[in-house]
Coordinates of C-alpha atoms and ligand atoms in Angstrom, one line a residue:
M1 CA -15.3 8.8 -4.3
N2 CA -18.3 10.3 -7.1
V3 CA -18.6 14.0 -7.8
L4 CA -20.6 14.7 -4.8
D5 CA -17.6 13.7 -2.8
F6 CA -15.5 16.5 -4.9
Q7 CA -17.6 19.2 -2.9
K8 CA -18.0 17.0 0.7
M9 CA -14.3 17.1 0.8
K10 CA -13.9 20.7 0.2
D11 CA -16.9 21.2 2.7
E12 CA -15.2 19.6 5.6
G13 CA -11.7 20.8 5.1
R14 CA -10.4 17.5 3.7
K15 CA -8.1 17.7 0.9
I16 CA -8.2 15.7 -2.9
S17 CA -5.4 14.1 -4.4
M18 CA -5.6 13.5 -7.7
V19 CA -3.0 11.9 -10.6
T20 CA -2.5 11.7 -13.4
C21 CA -2.5 8.0 -15.1
Y22 CA -2.5 6.7 -19.1
D23 CA -2.6 3.3 -19.6
Y24 CA -3.6 -0.2 -18.0
S25 CA -0.1 -1.2 -15.7
G26 CA -0.4 2.2 -14.7
A27 CA -4.0 1.8 -13.5
R28 CA -4.0 -0.6 -11.8
V29 CA -0.9 0.7 -9.3
V30 CA -3.4 3.3 -8.9
A31 CA -6.9 1.6 -7.9
E32 CA -4.6 -0.2 -5.2
S33 CA -3.8 3.0 -3.5
N34 CA -5.0 6.2 -1.6
V35 CA -5.2 8.6 -4.2
D36 CA -8.6 9.6 -4.4
C37 CA -9.2 10.8 -8.2
I38 CA -7.2 9.8 -11.3
L39 CA -7.1 12.3 -15.0
V40 CA -6.2 11.0 -18.0
G41 CA -4.8 13.8 -18.9
D42 CA -4.3 15.1 -23.0
S43 CA -0.2 15.1 -21.1
L44 CA 0.2 11.7 -22.4
A45 CA 0.4 13.2 -25.7
M46 CA 4.4 14.4 -24.2
T47 CA 4.5 11.5 -21.5
M48 CA 3.4 8.8 -23.2
H49 CA 4.3 9.7 -26.9
G50 CA 7.2 11.8 -27.1
H51 CA 5.7 15.3 -27.9
A52 CA 7.0 18.8 -27.0
T53 CA 3.0 19.8 -26.1
T54 CA 0.0 18.6 -25.8
L55 CA -1.6 19.7 -29.2
R56 CA -0.6 16.8 -30.4
A57 CA -3.6 15.1 -28.0
T58 CA -6.8 14.1 -30.3
T59 CA -10.0 12.6 -28.8
E60 CA -9.5 9.2 -30.6
L61 CA -6.0 9.0 -28.4
M62 CA -7.8 10.2 -25.2
T63 CA -10.3 8.1 -25.5
L64 CA -8.1 4.8 -26.2
H65 CA -6.2 5.5 -22.7
T66 CA -9.1 6.5 -21.3
A67 CA -10.7 3.2 -22.1
A68 CA -7.3 1.4 -20.7
V69 CA -7.4 3.2 -17.1
A70 CA -11.0 2.5 -17.0
R71 CA -9.8 -1.5 -17.4
G72 CA -7.4 -1.2 -14.7
A73 CA -8.9 1.1 -12.1
P74 CA -12.4 0.5 -12.1
A75 CA -13.1 1.9 -8.9
K76 CA -11.9 5.5 -9.1
F77 CA -13.2 8.2 -10.4
I78 CA -11.8 9.1 -13.9
V79 CA -11.8 12.2 -15.3
A80 CA -10.3 12.7 -19.1
D81 CA -9.3 16.0 -20.8
L82 CA -11.0 17.3 -23.7
P83 CA -8.1 17.6 -26.4
F84 CA -7.5 20.8 -28.2
L85 CA -10.2 22.0 -30.4
S86 CA -11.7 19.7 -29.9
Y87 CA -14.7 21.6 -27.7
R88 CA -14.0 24.5 -30.0
K89 CA -15.9 23.5 -33.3
G90 CA -19.7 23.9 -32.1
L91 CA -21.8 22.1 -29.8
K92 CA -22.0 18.5 -31.5
D93 CA -18.4 17.9 -31.8
A94 CA -18.1 18.8 -28.7
I95 CA -20.6 16.2 -27.0
E96 CA -19.8 14.0 -29.7
A97 CA -15.8 14.0 -28.3
V98 CA -17.3 13.8 -24.4
Q99 CA -19.5 10.9 -25.6
E100 CA -16.2 8.6 -27.0
L101 CA -14.7 9.9 -23.5
M102 CA -17.7 8.8 -21.4
A103 CA -18.1 5.7 -23.1
A104 CA -14.5 5.2 -22.8
G105 CA -14.8 4.8 -18.8
A106 CA -14.6 8.1 -17.9
H107 CA -17.1 9.7 -15.3
A108 CA -16.8 13.3 -15.9
V109 CA -14.9 15.4 -18.4
K110 CA -12.4 18.4 -18.5
L111 CA -11.7 21.5 -20.6
E112 CA -9.0 24.5 -20.4
G113 CA -9.6 27.9 -20.3
V114 CA -13.2 30.2 -20.3
R115 CA -13.2 32.2 -23.6
G116 CA -16.5 31.4 -25.4
H117 CA -16.5 27.9 -23.1
A118 CA -19.4 28.6 -20.6
E119 CA -22.2 27.6 -23.0
I120 CA -20.1 24.5 -23.7
V121 CA -19.7 23.7 -19.7
R122 CA -23.7 24.2 -19.5
H123 CA -24.6 22.1 -22.6
I124 CA -21.4 19.3 -21.8
V125 CA -23.4 19.1 -17.7
D126 CA -27.5 19.8 -18.9
S127 CA -26.5 16.8 -20.7
G128 CA -25.7 14.8 -17.8
V129 CA -22.2 15.0 -17.6
P130 CA -19.9 17.0 -14.8
V131 CA -17.4 19.2 -16.1
M132 CA -13.5 19.8 -14.3
G133 CA -12.5 23.7 -15.4
H134 CA -8.7 24.6 -15.7
L135 CA -7.1 27.9 -15.5
G136 CA -4.3 29.4 -14.9
L137 CA -1.4 27.6 -17.4
T138 CA -3.5 26.4 -19.9
P139 CA -0.7 24.2 -21.8
Q140 CA -3.3 24.1 -24.9
S141 CA -3.1 27.8 -25.2
V142 CA 1.3 27.5 -25.3
N143 CA 1.2 29.6 -27.8
L144 CA -0.4 32.0 -27.6
L145 CA 0.8 32.1 -23.6
G146 CA 3.8 32.5 -25.2
G147 CA 5.2 29.4 -23.5
M148 CA 4.9 27.2 -20.1
K149 CA 4.5 30.2 -17.6
V150 CA 3.4 31.0 -14.2
Q151 CA 0.2 33.4 -14.6
A152 CA -1.4 35.4 -12.8
R153 CA 1.3 37.3 -11.7
T154 CA 0.1 41.3 -11.9
D155 CA -3.3 41.8 -9.5
A156 CA -5.6 42.7 -12.6
A157 CA -4.4 39.3 -13.6
V158 CA -5.9 38.1 -10.3
E159 CA -8.9 39.6 -10.6
I160 CA -9.6 38.2 -14.2
L161 CA -8.8 34.7 -13.3
G162 CA -11.2 35.2 -10.1
A163 CA -13.6 36.1 -12.3
Q164 CA -12.9 33.7 -15.5
A165 CA -13.4 30.6 -12.2
R166 CA -16.8 32.5 -10.8
E167 CA -18.2 32.1 -14.6
L168 CA -16.9 28.5 -14.6
E169 CA -18.8 27.4 -11.7
A170 CA -21.7 29.7 -12.5
A171 CA -21.9 27.4 -15.8
G172 CA -22.1 24.6 -13.7
C173 CA -17.8 22.8 -13.5
F174 CA -18.3 21.3 -10.2
S175 CA -14.5 21.3 -9.6
L176 CA -11.3 23.5 -11.1
V177 CA -7.3 23.2 -12.0
L178 CA -5.5 26.2 -11.2
E179 CA -1.9 25.2 -13.4
C180 CA 0.6 27.4 -12.4
V181 CA -0.3 30.6 -10.3
P182 CA 1.4 32.2 -7.9
S183 CA 0.1 30.4 -3.6
E184 CA -1.6 33.7 -3.5
A185 CA -3.6 34.2 -6.5
A186 CA -4.9 30.6 -5.8
R187 CA -6.1 31.4 -2.6
K188 CA -8.0 34.3 -3.3
V189 CA -10.2 32.0 -6.3
T190 CA -10.7 29.0 -4.0
E191 CA -11.8 31.6 -0.7
A192 CA -13.8 33.1 -4.0
L193 CA -15.6 29.8 -5.2
H194 CA -18.2 27.5 -3.8
I195 CA -16.5 24.5 -5.8
P196 CA -13.1 22.9 -4.8
T197 CA -10.0 23.4 -6.6
I198 CA -7.2 20.6 -7.4
G199 CA -3.9 22.6 -7.9
I200 CA -0.5 22.1 -9.8
G201 CA 2.3 24.5 -8.9
A202 CA -0.6 26.6 -7.1
G203 CA 0.7 26.8 -3.6
P204 CA -0.6 24.7 -0.5
D205 CA -4.5 26.9 -0.1
V206 CA -6.2 25.1 -2.7
S207 CA -8.6 22.3 -2.2
G208 CA -6.6 19.0 -3.4
Q209 CA -3.4 18.7 -5.6
V210 CA -3.0 17.1 -9.5
L211 CA 0.3 15.7 -9.9
V212 CA 1.6 13.6 -13.3
Y213 CA 2.4 10.5 -13.0
Q214 CA 6.0 10.0 -14.4
D215 CA 6.8 13.5 -12.2
V216 CA 5.6 11.7 -9.0
L217 CA 7.7 8.2 -9.7
G218 CA 10.7 10.0 -10.6
L219 CA 10.5 9.1 -14.1
N220 CA 10.1 12.0 -16.1
R221 CA 14.6 12.5 -15.6
G222 CA 15.6 15.7 -15.5
F223 CA 12.3 17.6 -15.1
K224 CA 12.1 19.7 -12.0
P225 CA 10.0 22.3 -12.0
K226 CA 9.7 24.4 -8.5
F227 CA 6.5 23.0 -7.4
L228 CA 7.2 19.3 -8.4
R229 CA 8.2 16.8 -5.0
T230 CA 9.0 13.0 -6.6
Y231 CA 7.8 10.5 -4.2
A232 CA 10.3 7.9 -5.6
D233 CA 13.3 7.4 -8.3
A234 CA 11.5 5.0 -10.5
F235 CA 14.1 5.3 -13.6
D236 CA 16.6 4.3 -11.5
L237 CA 14.8 1.1 -9.8
I238 CA 13.6 0.0 -13.3
Q239 CA 16.5 0.8 -14.7
T240 CA 18.7 -1.5 -12.1
A241 CA 16.3 -4.1 -12.3
L242 CA 16.3 -4.5 -16.3
N243 CA 20.5 -4.2 -16.0
A244 CA 20.5 -7.3 -13.5
Y245 CA 18.3 -9.5 -16.0
D246 CA 20.7 -8.8 -19.0
R247 CA 23.6 -9.6 -16.7
D248 CA 21.4 -12.3 -15.8
V249 CA 20.8 -13.9 -19.1
K250 CA 24.4 -12.6 -20.9
D251 CA 25.7 -15.1 -17.5
S252 CA 23.3 -17.8 -18.1
T253 CA 22.4 -17.3 -14.3
F254 CA 18.5 -16.7 -15.8
P255 CA 16.6 -19.1 -15.9
S256 CA 17.7 -21.7 -13.7
E257 CA 16.3 -25.2 -13.2
S258 CA 13.5 -24.0 -11.2
E259 CA 12.6 -21.6 -13.9
S260 CA 12.3 -24.1 -16.5
Y261 CA 9.3 -26.4 -17.9
S262 CA 11.3 -30.1 -16.8
Ligands
KIV1 O1 -3.2 17.2 -19.0 C1 -2.5 17.0 -17.6 O2 -2.1 16.1 -17.1 C2 -3.0 18.2 -17.4 C3 -2.9 18.4 -15.2 C4 -1.5 19.2 -15.0 C5 -3.8 19.0 -14.8 O3 -4.0 18.9 -17.3

């Protein structure tokens, strides 16, 4: 997978699968899966560090996790999130954040929203770095949006979403994440754009899907938004294994003779 394959897959009607990943051991699993590409999302502030929102992600943190993922999945296409406000302090600061993520092993960066971003997107793309846009529910704006709510629920809001998507496409984005918007809105935007859309909570009529690794595997116990399909109960699986280990230690059946040096 490289950046050109995103467009090729949309043009050929093949769906793109993307999953978030934040660490080396997770990346090794994704590396040997069929999933097309990885997002080192700023959701790592929540999934890996226990914060309530993504606002606590920093360029330093994103760089650390991107480097670990790149070591674990060297053959996968990796998109890294530009964290909260890192691209709002002028072109110089934005390009420095991009440079750190790319040096850590990213192949593209993602940024949220569009207001005031067209010039930044153009500058990053003109510097040789592919940019993925992100519209709909943009978690870095959670305070402005008044919570993690489904967006583009009215005809007027769908019009605005479409116009913003076209603006990002014109600025040079190679693809666009649509988060938590009604299926019909996502379908309209996807049809209006040449570039592919990657949905999360955006229904089936998009060019691909992205989910959070912990959510796919059932590690985020109790998190059950409507859009989520959980493919395993890894929380239970891991806990059962840990309890079996604990039992074996306590009744002295681990380690056995074959697991000990003579
Ligand atoms: O940070 C993230 O995980 C994301 C996805 C939800 C698209 O941006």
